[in-house]
PDB file of C-alpha atoms in Angstrom:
ATOM      1  CA  MET A   1    -191.365-128.333  51.400  1.00  0.00           C
ATOM      2  CA  LYS A   2    -187.935-129.474  50.280  1.00  0.00           C
ATOM      3  CA  LEU A   3    -187.138-130.956  53.692  1.00  0.00           C
ATOM      4  CA  LYS A   4    -190.427-132.852  53.566  1.00  0.00           C
ATOM      5  CA  GLY A   5    -189.464-134.459  50.272  1.00  0.00           C
ATOM      6  CA  ALA A   6    -191.020-132.141  47.689  1.00  0.00           C
ATOM      7  CA  SER A   7    -189.263-132.050  44.326  1.00  0.00           C
ATOM      8  CA  TYR A   8    -188.036-128.908  42.601  1.00  0.00           C
ATOM      9  CA  MET A   9    -191.043-128.898  40.266  1.00  0.00           C
ATOM     10  CA  ASP A  10    -193.480-129.593  43.149  1.00  0.00           C
ATOM     11  CA  ILE A  11    -192.207-126.458  44.887  1.00  0.00           C
ATOM     12  CA  HIS A  12    -192.220-124.524  41.611  1.00  0.00           C
ATOM     13  CA  LYS A  13    -195.842-125.421  40.853  1.00  0.00           C
ATOM     14  CA  ALA A  14    -196.878-124.436  44.389  1.00  0.00           C
ATOM     15  CA  GLY A  15    -195.528-120.920  43.830  1.00  0.00           C
ATOM     16  CA  GLY A  16    -192.336-121.402  45.816  1.00  0.00           C
ATOM     17  CA  GLY A  17    -188.761-121.521  44.614  1.00  0.00           C
ATOM     18  CA  ILE A  18    -188.147-119.036  41.811  1.00  0.00           C
ATOM     19  CA  GLY A  19    -191.705-117.701  42.119  1.00  0.00           C
ATOM     20  CA  PHE A  20    -191.175-116.694  45.756  1.00  0.00           C
ATOM     21  CA  THR A  21    -187.863-114.989  44.987  1.00  0.00           C
ATOM     22  CA  VAL A  22    -189.397-113.172  42.020  1.00  0.00           C
ATOM     23  CA  ARG A  23    -192.070-111.677  44.258  1.00  0.00           C
ATOM     24  CA  LYS A  24    -189.497-110.508  46.808  1.00  0.00           C
ATOM     25  CA  THR A  25    -187.194-109.105  44.112  1.00  0.00           C
ATOM     26  CA  ARG A  26    -190.003-107.141  42.520  1.00  0.00           C
ATOM     27  CA  GLU A  27    -190.878-105.679  45.921  1.00  0.00           C
ATOM     28  CA  ALA A  28    -187.292-104.759  46.846  1.00  0.00           C
ATOM     29  CA  SER A  29    -185.870-101.329  46.108  1.00  0.00           C
ATOM     30  CA  GLU A  30    -182.875-100.972  43.861  1.00  0.00           C
ATOM     31  CA  GLU A  31    -180.925 -99.578  46.811  1.00  0.00           C
ATOM     32  CA  ALA A  32    -181.727-102.579  49.013  1.00  0.00           C
ATOM     33  CA  LEU A  33    -180.739-105.022  46.288  1.00  0.00           C
ATOM     34  CA  LEU A  34    -177.474-103.162  45.708  1.00  0.00           C
ATOM     35  CA  GLU A  35    -176.579-103.189  49.392  1.00  0.00           C
ATOM     36  CA  SER A  36    -177.181-106.925  49.780  1.00  0.00           C
ATOM     37  CA  PHE A  37    -175.463-107.725  46.478  1.00  0.00           C
ATOM     38  CA  VAL A  38    -172.287-105.804  47.289  1.00  0.00           C
ATOM     39  CA  GLY A  39    -172.172-107.420  50.721  1.00  0.00           C
ATOM     40  CA  ARG A  40    -172.340-110.874  49.167  1.00  0.00           C
ATOM     41  CA  LEU A  41    -169.652-110.056  46.621  1.00  0.00           C
ATOM     42  CA  LYS A  42    -167.346-109.010  49.450  1.00  0.00           C
ATOM     43  CA  LEU A  43    -168.044-112.295  51.248  1.00  0.00           C
ATOM     44  CA  MET A  44    -167.217-114.175  48.043  1.00  0.00           C
ATOM     45  CA  ALA A  45    -163.906-112.318  47.915  1.00  0.00           C
ATOM     46  CA  ARG A  46    -163.164-113.446  51.481  1.00  0.00           C
ATOM     47  CA  HIS A  47    -163.781-117.014  50.292  1.00  0.00           C
ATOM     48  CA  GLY A  48    -161.188-116.575  47.538  1.00  0.00           C
ATOM     49  CA  SER A  49    -163.166-115.587  44.449  1.00  0.00           C
ATOM     50  CA  THR A  50    -161.830-112.790  42.241  1.00  0.00           C
ATOM     51  CA  THR A  51    -164.256-113.012  39.288  1.00  0.00           C
ATOM     52  CA  VAL A  52    -167.944-113.928  39.373  1.00  0.00           C
ATOM     53  CA  GLU A  53    -170.710-114.566  36.876  1.00  0.00           C
ATOM     54  CA  CYS A  54    -173.947-112.980  38.086  1.00  0.00           C
ATOM     55  CA  LYS A  55    -177.375-113.510  36.565  1.00  0.00           C
ATOM     56  CA  SER A  56    -180.612-111.594  36.506  1.00  0.00           C
ATOM     57  CA  GLY A  57    -183.667-113.830  36.191  1.00  0.00           C
ATOM     58  CA  TYR A  58    -185.607-113.066  39.360  1.00  0.00           C
ATOM     59  CA  GLY A  59    -187.703-110.348  37.761  1.00  0.00           C
ATOM     60  CA  LEU A  60    -189.326-112.067  34.783  1.00  0.00           C
ATOM     61  CA  ASP A  61    -190.608-108.694  33.662  1.00  0.00           C
ATOM     62  CA  THR A  62    -188.871-105.813  31.931  1.00  0.00           C
ATOM     63  CA  GLU A  63    -188.841-103.441  34.897  1.00  0.00           C
ATOM     64  CA  THR A  64    -187.362-105.856  37.410  1.00  0.00           C
ATOM     65  CA  GLU A  65    -184.885-107.472  35.025  1.00  0.00           C
ATOM     66  CA  LEU A  66    -183.540-103.993  34.255  1.00  0.00           C
ATOM     67  CA  LYS A  67    -183.419-103.225  37.978  1.00  0.00           C
ATOM     68  CA  MET A  68    -181.238-106.284  38.579  1.00  0.00           C
ATOM     69  CA  LEU A  69    -178.950-105.439  35.656  1.00  0.00           C
ATOM     70  CA  ARG A  70    -178.551-101.856  36.917  1.00  0.00           C
ATOM     71  CA  VAL A  71    -177.611-103.203  40.349  1.00  0.00           C
ATOM     72  CA  MET A  72    -174.885-105.359  38.785  1.00  0.00           C
ATOM     73  CA  GLU A  73    -173.541-102.407  36.834  1.00  0.00           C
ATOM     74  CA  LYS A  74    -173.440-100.147  39.891  1.00  0.00           C
ATOM     75  CA  ALA A  75    -171.786-102.859  41.988  1.00  0.00           C
ATOM     76  CA  LYS A  76    -168.767-102.931  39.678  1.00  0.00           C
ATOM     77  CA  ALA A  77    -167.594 -99.633  41.140  1.00  0.00           C
ATOM     78  CA  LEU A  78    -168.337-100.527  44.766  1.00  0.00           C
ATOM     79  CA  GLN A  79    -166.179-103.621  45.271  1.00  0.00           C
ATOM     80  CA  ALA A  80    -163.168-105.325  43.699  1.00  0.00           C
ATOM     81  CA  LEU A  81    -164.457-108.425  41.916  1.00  0.00           C
ATOM     82  CA  ASP A  82    -164.902-108.516  38.154  1.00  0.00           C
ATOM     83  CA  ILE A  83    -168.492-109.335  37.206  1.00  0.00           C
ATOM     84  CA  SER A  84    -169.516-111.218  34.078  1.00  0.00           C
ATOM     85  CA  VAL A  85    -173.161-110.199  33.664  1.00  0.00           C
ATOM     86  CA  THR A  86    -175.728-112.709  32.435  1.00  0.00           C
ATOM     87  CA  TYR A  87    -179.225-111.701  31.351  1.00  0.00           C
ATOM     88  CA  CYS A  88    -181.665-114.492  32.289  1.00  0.00           C
ATOM     89  CA  GLY A  89    -185.129-113.074  31.698  1.00  0.00           C
ATOM     90  CA  ALA A  90    -186.242-116.545  30.623  1.00  0.00           C
ATOM     91  CA  HIS A  91    -185.587-118.143  34.016  1.00  0.00           C
ATOM     92  CA  SER A  92    -189.187-119.263  34.505  1.00  0.00           C
ATOM     93  CA  ILE A  93    -192.673-118.767  33.079  1.00  0.00           C
ATOM     94  CA  PRO A  94    -194.251-115.758  34.818  1.00  0.00           C
ATOM     95  CA  SER A  95    -197.577-116.269  36.534  1.00  0.00           C
ATOM     96  CA  GLY A  96    -200.427-115.768  34.068  1.00  0.00           C
ATOM     97  CA  MET A  97    -198.375-116.539  30.967  1.00  0.00           C
ATOM     98  CA  ASN A  98    -197.717-119.649  28.921  1.00  0.00           C
ATOM     99  CA  GLU A  99    -194.395-120.566  27.330  1.00  0.00           C
ATOM    100  CA  ARG A 100    -195.148-118.816  24.024  1.00  0.00           C
ATOM    101  CA  GLU A 101    -196.302-115.627  25.723  1.00  0.00           C
ATOM    102  CA  ALA A 102    -193.268-115.574  28.007  1.00  0.00           C
ATOM    103  CA  THR A 103    -190.950-116.141  25.053  1.00  0.00           C
ATOM    104  CA  ASP A 104    -192.545-113.311  23.095  1.00  0.00           C
ATOM    105  CA  ASP A 105    -192.218-111.019  26.115  1.00  0.00           C
ATOM    106  CA  VAL A 106    -188.492-111.762  26.338  1.00  0.00           C
ATOM    107  CA  LEU A 107    -187.962-111.314  22.597  1.00  0.00           C
ATOM    108  CA  ASN A 108    -190.172-108.292  21.985  1.00  0.00           C
ATOM    109  CA  ASN A 109    -190.103-106.400  25.278  1.00  0.00           C
ATOM    110  CA  GLN A 110    -187.292-107.386  27.609  1.00  0.00           C
ATOM    111  CA  ILE A 111    -184.360-107.730  25.213  1.00  0.00           C
ATOM    112  CA  PRO A 112    -185.137-104.490  23.339  1.00  0.00           C
ATOM    113  CA  ALA A 113    -185.339-102.683  26.696  1.00  0.00           C
ATOM    114  CA  VAL A 114    -182.002-104.165  27.792  1.00  0.00           C
ATOM    115  CA  LEU A 115    -180.421-103.032  24.532  1.00  0.00           C
ATOM    116  CA  ALA A 116    -181.834 -99.529  24.979  1.00  0.00           C
ATOM    117  CA  ALA A 117    -180.482 -99.364  28.538  1.00  0.00           C
ATOM    118  CA  THR A 118    -177.121-100.625  27.281  1.00  0.00           C
ATOM    119  CA  ALA A 119    -176.999 -97.843  24.702  1.00  0.00           C
ATOM    120  CA  LYS A 120    -177.557 -95.327  27.518  1.00  0.00           C
ATOM    121  CA  GLY A 121    -174.725 -96.829  29.582  1.00  0.00           C
ATOM    122  CA  GLU A 122    -177.068 -97.957  32.352  1.00  0.00           C
ATOM    123  CA  VAL A 123    -176.385-101.686  32.020  1.00  0.00           C
ATOM    124  CA  SER A 124    -174.052-104.081  30.234  1.00  0.00           C
ATOM    125  CA  VAL A 125    -174.560-107.738  29.364  1.00  0.00           C
ATOM    126  CA  ASP A 126    -171.948-110.383  28.552  1.00  0.00           C
ATOM    127  CA  ASN A 127    -174.002-113.589  28.434  1.00  0.00           C
ATOM    128  CA  ILE A 128    -177.541-114.839  27.885  1.00  0.00           C
ATOM    129  CA  ASP A 129    -179.134-117.696  29.817  1.00  0.00           C
ATOM    130  CA  VAL A 130    -182.429-119.596  29.547  1.00  0.00           C
ATOM    131  CA  PHE A 131    -183.772-122.301  31.863  1.00  0.00           C
ATOM    132  CA  CYS A 132    -184.226-124.918  29.152  1.00  0.00           C
ATOM    133  CA  GLU A 133    -186.390-127.539  30.815  1.00  0.00           C
ATOM    134  CA  LYS A 134    -189.456-129.689  30.243  1.00  0.00           C
ATOM    135  CA  GLY A 135    -192.545-127.700  31.148  1.00  0.00           C
ATOM    136  CA  ILE A 136    -190.670-124.401  31.307  1.00  0.00           C
ATOM    137  CA  PHE A 137    -188.743-123.173  28.238  1.00  0.00           C
ATOM    138  CA  GLU A 138    -188.397-126.173  25.940  1.00  0.00           C
ATOM    139  CA  THR A 139    -185.856-126.396  23.157  1.00  0.00           C
ATOM    140  CA  GLY A 140    -187.753-124.499  20.447  1.00  0.00           C
ATOM    141  CA  CYS A 141    -188.430-121.368  22.489  1.00  0.00           C
ATOM    142  CA  THR A 142    -185.019-121.585  24.155  1.00  0.00           C
ATOM    143  CA  LYS A 143    -183.346-121.588  20.757  1.00  0.00           C
ATOM    144  CA  GLU A 144    -185.240-118.462  19.685  1.00  0.00           C
ATOM    145  CA  ILE A 145    -184.128-116.571  22.780  1.00  0.00           C
ATOM    146  CA  LEU A 146    -180.518-117.740  22.658  1.00  0.00           C
ATOM    147  CA  GLU A 147    -180.182-116.847  18.987  1.00  0.00           C
ATOM    148  CA  LYS A 148    -181.620-113.385  19.682  1.00  0.00           C
ATOM    149  CA  GLY A 149    -179.028-112.843  22.384  1.00  0.00           C
ATOM    150  CA  LYS A 150    -176.218-114.176  20.238  1.00  0.00           C
ATOM    151  CA  SER A 151    -177.188-111.743  17.474  1.00  0.00           C
ATOM    152  CA  GLN A 152    -176.464-108.931  19.954  1.00  0.00           C
ATOM    153  CA  GLY A 153    -172.990-110.251  20.726  1.00  0.00           C
ATOM    154  CA  TRP A 154    -173.896-111.989  23.993  1.00  0.00           C
ATOM    155  CA  GLN A 155    -172.253-115.324  24.765  1.00  0.00           C
ATOM    156  CA  ILE A 156    -174.613-118.259  25.260  1.00  0.00           C
ATOM    157  CA  ASN A 157    -174.290-119.831  28.710  1.00  0.00           C
ATOM    158  CA  PHE A 158    -177.527-121.595  29.671  1.00  0.00           C
ATOM    159  CA  HIS A 159    -179.241-124.235  31.866  1.00  0.00           C
ATOM    160  CA  ALA A 160    -179.956-127.583  30.215  1.00  0.00           C
ATOM    161  CA  GLU A 161    -180.736-131.185  31.109  1.00  0.00           C
ATOM    162  CA  GLU A 162    -181.012-130.474  34.838  1.00  0.00           C
ATOM    163  CA  LEU A 163    -184.258-132.323  35.599  1.00  0.00           C
ATOM    164  CA  ASN A 164    -185.148-134.038  32.316  1.00  0.00           C
ATOM    165  CA  TYR A 165    -183.463-134.935  29.045  1.00  0.00           C
ATOM    166  CA  ILE A 166    -185.044-132.883  26.239  1.00  0.00           C
ATOM    167  CA  GLY A 167    -182.146-132.419  23.817  1.00  0.00           C
ATOM    168  CA  GLY A 168    -181.206-128.998  25.138  1.00  0.00           C
ATOM    169  CA  VAL A 169    -177.466-129.578  24.976  1.00  0.00           C
ATOM    170  CA  GLU A 170    -177.575-130.739  21.370  1.00  0.00           C
ATOM    171  CA  MET A 171    -179.537-127.616  20.459  1.00  0.00           C
ATOM    172  CA  GLY A 172    -177.141-125.414  22.412  1.00  0.00           C
ATOM    173  CA  VAL A 173    -174.064-126.819  20.726  1.00  0.00           C
ATOM    174  CA  GLU A 174    -175.690-126.293  17.336  1.00  0.00           C
ATOM    175  CA  VAL A 175    -176.330-122.593  18.049  1.00  0.00           C
ATOM    176  CA  GLY A 176    -172.779-122.058  19.301  1.00  0.00           C
ATOM    177  CA  ALA A 177    -173.116-122.032  23.073  1.00  0.00           C
ATOM    178  CA  THR A 178    -169.975-121.110  24.991  1.00  0.00           C
ATOM    179  CA  ALA A 179    -171.132-123.120  27.986  1.00  0.00           C
ATOM    180  CA  VAL A 180    -174.017-125.218  29.273  1.00  0.00           C
ATOM    181  CA  SER A 181    -174.727-125.691  32.979  1.00  0.00           C
ATOM    182  CA  HIS A 182    -176.185-128.383  35.262  1.00  0.00           C
ATOM    183  CA  LEU A 183    -176.281-131.393  32.847  1.00  0.00           C
ATOM    184  CA  GLU A 184    -177.511-134.067  35.257  1.00  0.00           C
ATOM    185  CA  GLU A 185    -179.544-135.730  32.479  1.00  0.00           C
ATOM    186  CA  ILE A 186    -177.155-135.199  29.546  1.00  0.00           C
ATOM    187  CA  SER A 187    -176.995-137.900  26.855  1.00  0.00           C
ATOM    188  CA  ASP A 188    -173.872-139.738  25.690  1.00  0.00           C
ATOM    189  CA  ALA A 189    -174.303-138.212  22.230  1.00  0.00           C
ATOM    190  CA  ALA A 190    -174.423-134.709  23.722  1.00  0.00           C
ATOM    191  CA  ILE A 191    -171.239-135.365  25.694  1.00  0.00           C
ATOM    192  CA  SER A 192    -169.503-136.246  22.426  1.00  0.00           C
ATOM    193  CA  MET A 193    -170.853-133.082  20.790  1.00  0.00           C
ATOM    194  CA  MET A 194    -169.629-130.898  23.631  1.00  0.00           C
ATOM    195  CA  ALA A 195    -166.166-132.429  23.420  1.00  0.00           C
ATOM    196  CA  GLU A 196    -166.005-131.976  19.655  1.00  0.00           C
ATOM    197  CA  HIS A 197    -167.136-128.343  19.741  1.00  0.00           C
ATOM    198  CA  LYS A 198    -165.257-127.391  22.932  1.00  0.00           C
ATOM    199  CA  THR A 199    -168.495-126.340  24.632  1.00  0.00           C
ATOM    200  CA  LYS A 200    -167.792-125.908  28.346  1.00  0.00           C
ATOM    201  CA  ALA A 201    -169.741-127.939  30.896  1.00  0.00           C
ATOM    202  CA  VAL A 202    -170.479-125.927  34.051  1.00  0.00           C
ATOM    203  CA  ILE A 203    -171.027-128.354  36.915  1.00  0.00           C
ATOM    204  CA  LEU A 204    -172.825-127.126  40.047  1.00  0.00           C
ATOM    205  CA  PRO A 205    -172.426-129.671  42.873  1.00  0.00           C
ATOM    206  CA  THR A 206    -174.423-127.834  45.531  1.00  0.00           C
ATOM    207  CA  THR A 207    -177.636-127.708  43.517  1.00  0.00           C
ATOM    208  CA  ALA A 208    -177.562-131.366  42.517  1.00  0.00           C
ATOM    209  CA  TRP A 209    -176.818-132.339  46.117  1.00  0.00           C
ATOM    210  CA  LEU A 210    -179.461-130.140  47.735  1.00  0.00           C
ATOM    211  CA  LEU A 211    -182.178-131.155  45.268  1.00  0.00           C
ATOM    212  CA  LYS A 212    -181.136-134.817  45.514  1.00  0.00           C
ATOM    213  CA  LEU A 213    -180.758-135.061  41.745  1.00  0.00           C
ATOM    214  CA  LYS A 214    -178.935-137.748  39.848  1.00  0.00           C
ATOM    215  CA  PRO A 215    -175.254-136.738  39.780  1.00  0.00           C
ATOM    216  CA  PRO A 216    -174.116-135.396  36.415  1.00  0.00           C
ATOM    217  CA  PRO A 217    -171.783-137.827  34.573  1.00  0.00           C
ATOM    218  CA  VAL A 218    -168.684-135.722  35.171  1.00  0.00           C
ATOM    219  CA  ARG A 219    -166.217-138.589  34.879  1.00  0.00           C
ATOM    220  CA  ALA A 220    -167.649-139.527  31.479  1.00  0.00           C
ATOM    221  CA  MET A 221    -167.399-135.893  30.354  1.00  0.00           C
ATOM    222  CA  LEU A 222    -163.775-135.630  31.403  1.00  0.00           C
ATOM    223  CA  ASP A 223    -162.861-138.954  29.821  1.00  0.00           C
ATOM    224  CA  ALA A 224    -164.498-137.792  26.570  1.00  0.00           C
ATOM    225  CA  GLY A 225    -162.456-134.586  26.540  1.00  0.00           C
ATOM    226  CA  VAL A 226    -165.160-132.111  27.603  1.00  0.00           C
ATOM    227  CA  VAL A 227    -163.870-128.904  29.213  1.00  0.00           C
ATOM    228  CA  VAL A 228    -165.435-129.071  32.681  1.00  0.00           C
ATOM    229  CA  ALA A 229    -165.858-125.970  34.844  1.00  0.00           C
ATOM    230  CA  LEU A 230    -167.155-125.689  38.414  1.00  0.00           C
ATOM    231  CA  GLY A 231    -169.387-123.093  40.068  1.00  0.00           C
ATOM    232  CA  THR A 232    -171.118-122.497  43.383  1.00  0.00           C
ATOM    233  CA  ASP A 233    -174.520-121.722  41.800  1.00  0.00           C
ATOM    234  CA  PHE A 234    -175.069-119.336  44.719  1.00  0.00           C
ATOM    235  CA  ASN A 235    -178.806-118.630  44.770  1.00  0.00           C
ATOM    236  CA  PRO A 236    -181.714-118.843  47.225  1.00  0.00           C
ATOM    237  CA  ASN A 237    -181.650-122.640  46.898  1.00  0.00           C
ATOM    238  CA  ALA A 238    -177.894-123.025  47.414  1.00  0.00           C
ATOM    239  CA  HIS A 239    -176.232-120.605  49.827  1.00  0.00           C
ATOM    240  CA  CYS A 240    -172.623-121.518  49.099  1.00  0.00           C
ATOM    241  CA  MET A 241    -169.954-118.896  48.443  1.00  0.00           C
ATOM    242  CA  SER A 242    -166.901-121.127  48.692  1.00  0.00           C
ATOM    243  CA  MET A 243    -165.256-122.519  45.573  1.00  0.00           C
ATOM    244  CA  LEU A 244    -162.953-124.438  47.913  1.00  0.00           C
ATOM    245  CA  ARG A 245    -165.990-126.335  49.206  1.00  0.00           C
ATOM    246  CA  ILE A 246    -167.138-126.898  45.629  1.00  0.00           C
ATOM    247  CA  MET A 247    -163.801-128.465  44.671  1.00  0.00           C
ATOM    248  CA  ASN A 248    -164.045-130.840  47.632  1.00  0.00           C
ATOM    249  CA  MET A 249    -167.570-131.846  46.632  1.00  0.00           C
ATOM    250  CA  ALA A 250    -166.511-132.387  43.013  1.00  0.00           C
ATOM    251  CA  CYS A 251    -163.788-134.783  44.067  1.00  0.00           C
ATOM    252  CA  VAL A 252    -165.914-136.688  46.571  1.00  0.00           C
ATOM    253  CA  GLU A 253    -169.194-136.767  44.630  1.00  0.00           C
ATOM    254  CA  TYR A 254    -167.957-136.923  41.028  1.00  0.00           C
ATOM    255  CA  ARG A 255    -164.561-138.658  41.277  1.00  0.00           C
ATOM    256  CA  MET A 256    -162.634-135.716  39.872  1.00  0.00           C
ATOM    257  CA  THR A 257    -158.956-135.678  40.717  1.00  0.00           C
ATOM    258  CA  MET A 258    -157.725-132.725  42.756  1.00  0.00           C
ATOM    259  CA  GLU A 259    -155.817-131.458  39.728  1.00  0.00           C
ATOM    260  CA  GLU A 260    -158.970-131.650  37.590  1.00  0.00           C
ATOM    261  CA  ALA A 261    -161.006-129.860  40.238  1.00  0.00           C
ATOM    262  CA  LEU A 262    -158.440-127.077  40.584  1.00  0.00           C
ATOM    263  CA  VAL A 263    -158.377-126.412  36.838  1.00  0.00           C
ATOM    264  CA  ALA A 264    -162.171-126.642  36.649  1.00  0.00           C
ATOM    265  CA  ALA A 265    -162.580-124.036  39.403  1.00  0.00           C
ATOM    266  CA  THR A 266    -160.070-121.598  37.907  1.00  0.00           C
ATOM    267  CA  LEU A 267    -159.044-121.664  34.248  1.00  0.00           C
ATOM    268  CA  ASN A 268    -162.053-123.585  32.951  1.00  0.00           C
ATOM    269  CA  SER A 269    -164.500-121.447  34.917  1.00  0.00           C
ATOM    270  CA  ALA A 270    -162.899-118.364  33.394  1.00  0.00           C
ATOM    271  CA  ALA A 271    -163.248-119.989  29.969  1.00  0.00           C
ATOM    272  CA  SER A 272    -166.969-120.599  30.566  1.00  0.00           C
ATOM    273  CA  VAL A 273    -167.524-116.823  30.535  1.00  0.00           C
ATOM    274  CA  GLY A 274    -164.936-116.041  27.873  1.00  0.00           C
ATOM    275  CA  LEU A 275    -162.254-114.751  30.249  1.00  0.00           C
ATOM    276  CA  ALA A 276    -159.579-117.447  30.044  1.00  0.00           C
ATOM    277  CA  GLY A 277    -157.293-115.028  28.223  1.00  0.00           C
ATOM    278  CA  LYS A 278    -157.365-112.644  31.187  1.00  0.00           C
ATOM    279  CA  THR A 279    -157.676-114.711  34.363  1.00  0.00           C
ATOM    280  CA  GLY A 280    -157.934-118.246  35.706  1.00  0.00           C
ATOM    281  CA  SER A 281    -154.236-119.101  35.693  1.00  0.00           C
ATOM    282  CA  ILE A 282    -150.933-117.510  36.717  1.00  0.00           C
ATOM    283  CA  GLU A 283    -149.344-116.510  33.420  1.00  0.00           C
ATOM    284  CA  PRO A 284    -147.516-113.459  32.027  1.00  0.00           C
ATOM    285  CA  GLY A 285    -149.983-110.929  30.664  1.00  0.00           C
ATOM    286  CA  LYS A 286    -152.951-112.104  32.739  1.00  0.00           C
ATOM    287  CA  TRP A 287    -154.500-110.304  35.689  1.00  0.00           C
ATOM    288  CA  ALA A 288    -152.646-110.893  38.967  1.00  0.00           C
ATOM    289  CA  ASP A 289    -155.599-112.646  40.631  1.00  0.00           C
ATOM    290  CA  LEU A 290    -154.175-114.745  43.462  1.00  0.00           C
ATOM    291  CA  VAL A 291    -155.210-116.498  46.679  1.00  0.00           C
ATOM    292  CA  LEU A 292    -152.529-117.071  49.327  1.00  0.00           C
ATOM    293  CA  MET A 293    -153.322-119.756  51.885  1.00  0.00           C
ATOM    294  CA  ARG A 294    -151.811-121.107  55.089  1.00  0.00           C
ATOM    295  CA  VAL A 295    -151.738-124.800  54.172  1.00  0.00           C
ATOM    296  CA  PRO A 296    -148.976-127.451  54.066  1.00  0.00           C
ATOM    297  CA  SER A 297    -149.504-127.996  50.319  1.00  0.00           C
ATOM    298  CA  TRP A 298    -151.964-126.888  47.644  1.00  0.00           C
ATOM    299  CA  GLU A 299    -153.862-130.174  47.956  1.00  0.00           C
ATOM    300  CA  HIS A 300    -155.113-129.078  51.383  1.00  0.00           C
ATOM    301  CA  CYS A 301    -157.184-126.398  49.644  1.00  0.00           C
ATOM    302  CA  ILE A 302    -159.365-129.268  48.431  1.00  0.00           C
ATOM    303  CA  TYR A 303    -158.644-132.011  50.958  1.00  0.00           C
ATOM    304  CA  GLN A 304    -160.151-129.949  53.785  1.00  0.00           C
ATOM    305  CA  MET A 305    -163.947-129.860  53.537  1.00  0.00           C
ATOM    306  CA  ASP A 306    -163.838-126.065  53.359  1.00  0.00           C
ATOM    307  CA  ALA A 307    -160.432-124.446  53.702  1.00  0.00           C
ATOM    308  CA  SER A 308    -161.741-120.869  53.604  1.00  0.00           C
ATOM    309  CA  ASP A 309    -160.420-120.216  57.114  1.00  0.00           C
ATOM    310  CA  ALA A 310    -156.906-120.926  55.783  1.00  0.00           C
ATOM    311  CA  ILE A 311    -157.050-118.020  53.310  1.00  0.00           C
ATOM    312  CA  ALA A 312    -154.451-115.409  54.271  1.00  0.00           C
ATOM    313  CA  PHE A 313    -154.714-112.948  51.376  1.00  0.00           C
ATOM    314  CA  VAL A 314    -156.856-112.489  48.281  1.00  0.00           C
ATOM    315  CA  ILE A 315    -155.268-110.377  45.549  1.00  0.00           C
ATOM    316  CA  LYS A 316    -157.178-108.863  42.634  1.00  0.00           C
ATOM    317  CA  LYS A 317    -155.204-107.361  39.751  1.00  0.00           C
ATOM    318  CA  GLY A 318    -152.177-107.002  42.008  1.00  0.00           C
ATOM    319  CA  LYS A 319    -154.015-105.357  44.924  1.00  0.00           C
ATOM    320  CA  VAL A 320    -154.823-107.014  48.241  1.00  0.00           C
ATOM    321  CA  ILE A 321    -158.613-107.057  48.603  1.00  0.00           C
ATOM    322  CA  TYR A 322    -158.760-109.344  51.643  1.00  0.00           C
ATOM    323  CA  ASN A 323    -156.269-109.727  54.472  1.00  0.00           C
ATOM    324  CA  SER A 324    -157.254-112.211  57.154  1.00  0.00           C
ATOM    325  CA  GLY A 325    -155.004-110.398  59.632  1.00  0.00           C
ATOM    326  CA  LYS A 326    -157.105-107.243  59.503  1.00  0.00           C
TER     327      LYS A 326
END
């Protein structure tokens, strides 16, 4: 449908997109999800990532959201990358529900179940996300969910202004969001608010490109002093595991300088999940998370369209987790 010109919402309304993935995720066993997840994390390590944010959100019911969160928790012991876990039970409106019913399910059923599983040591959550969008979770219901998560100590890191402007960023800044992602339709006033409150802007070039959306105003954000981070947005719509490719796209599509792109993909991305004090830059006291590459200069990491084949070693907390020679 996408290749024939259908929009994101056209596909969504036809039961594709998130709806299709939800059905497959509900059907999959926990063991199958864990196997595929760990395999993808290892591929991300080969592409140079040492820390990832991973979301639930393809269950949309208590049982499957918990299944995804358990998979993330188990994966921490089965591979080397650090995982910042995001609960995203409000990723879409489940079939048969309206926005109010879906919101109440998240507030009264899903979140209490996540907290109970956390108390048992079965899962852990660092961040809360909502797909704040016209016709899905609009600003009022989004605010209720985000505030509930914040009250449990979860950082707010949510979707806003991807397809339509509905004032999601302004609401998010007001409730103390750490970061807001997508932002294709952000307003000038919201850019100023994000800069003033140091709310991080997580820019996801692959999704905007694949969905043929209006490019987010990244240059305006940077010029206003917004802290801009980059991410792959790896998901069924955007199969990209390479942050090197993302940096190239950010420079070409959004007129970021190579220095800006490098900081956005490292230190600022760490800041978007509250980890800038531990990783994202080479400093005394931080984790020794390093990528060694066979390139003439660091600029070639970005100048090449995807320099992943130039990665020689990936080091996580001082230990080699990928060696291209083996």
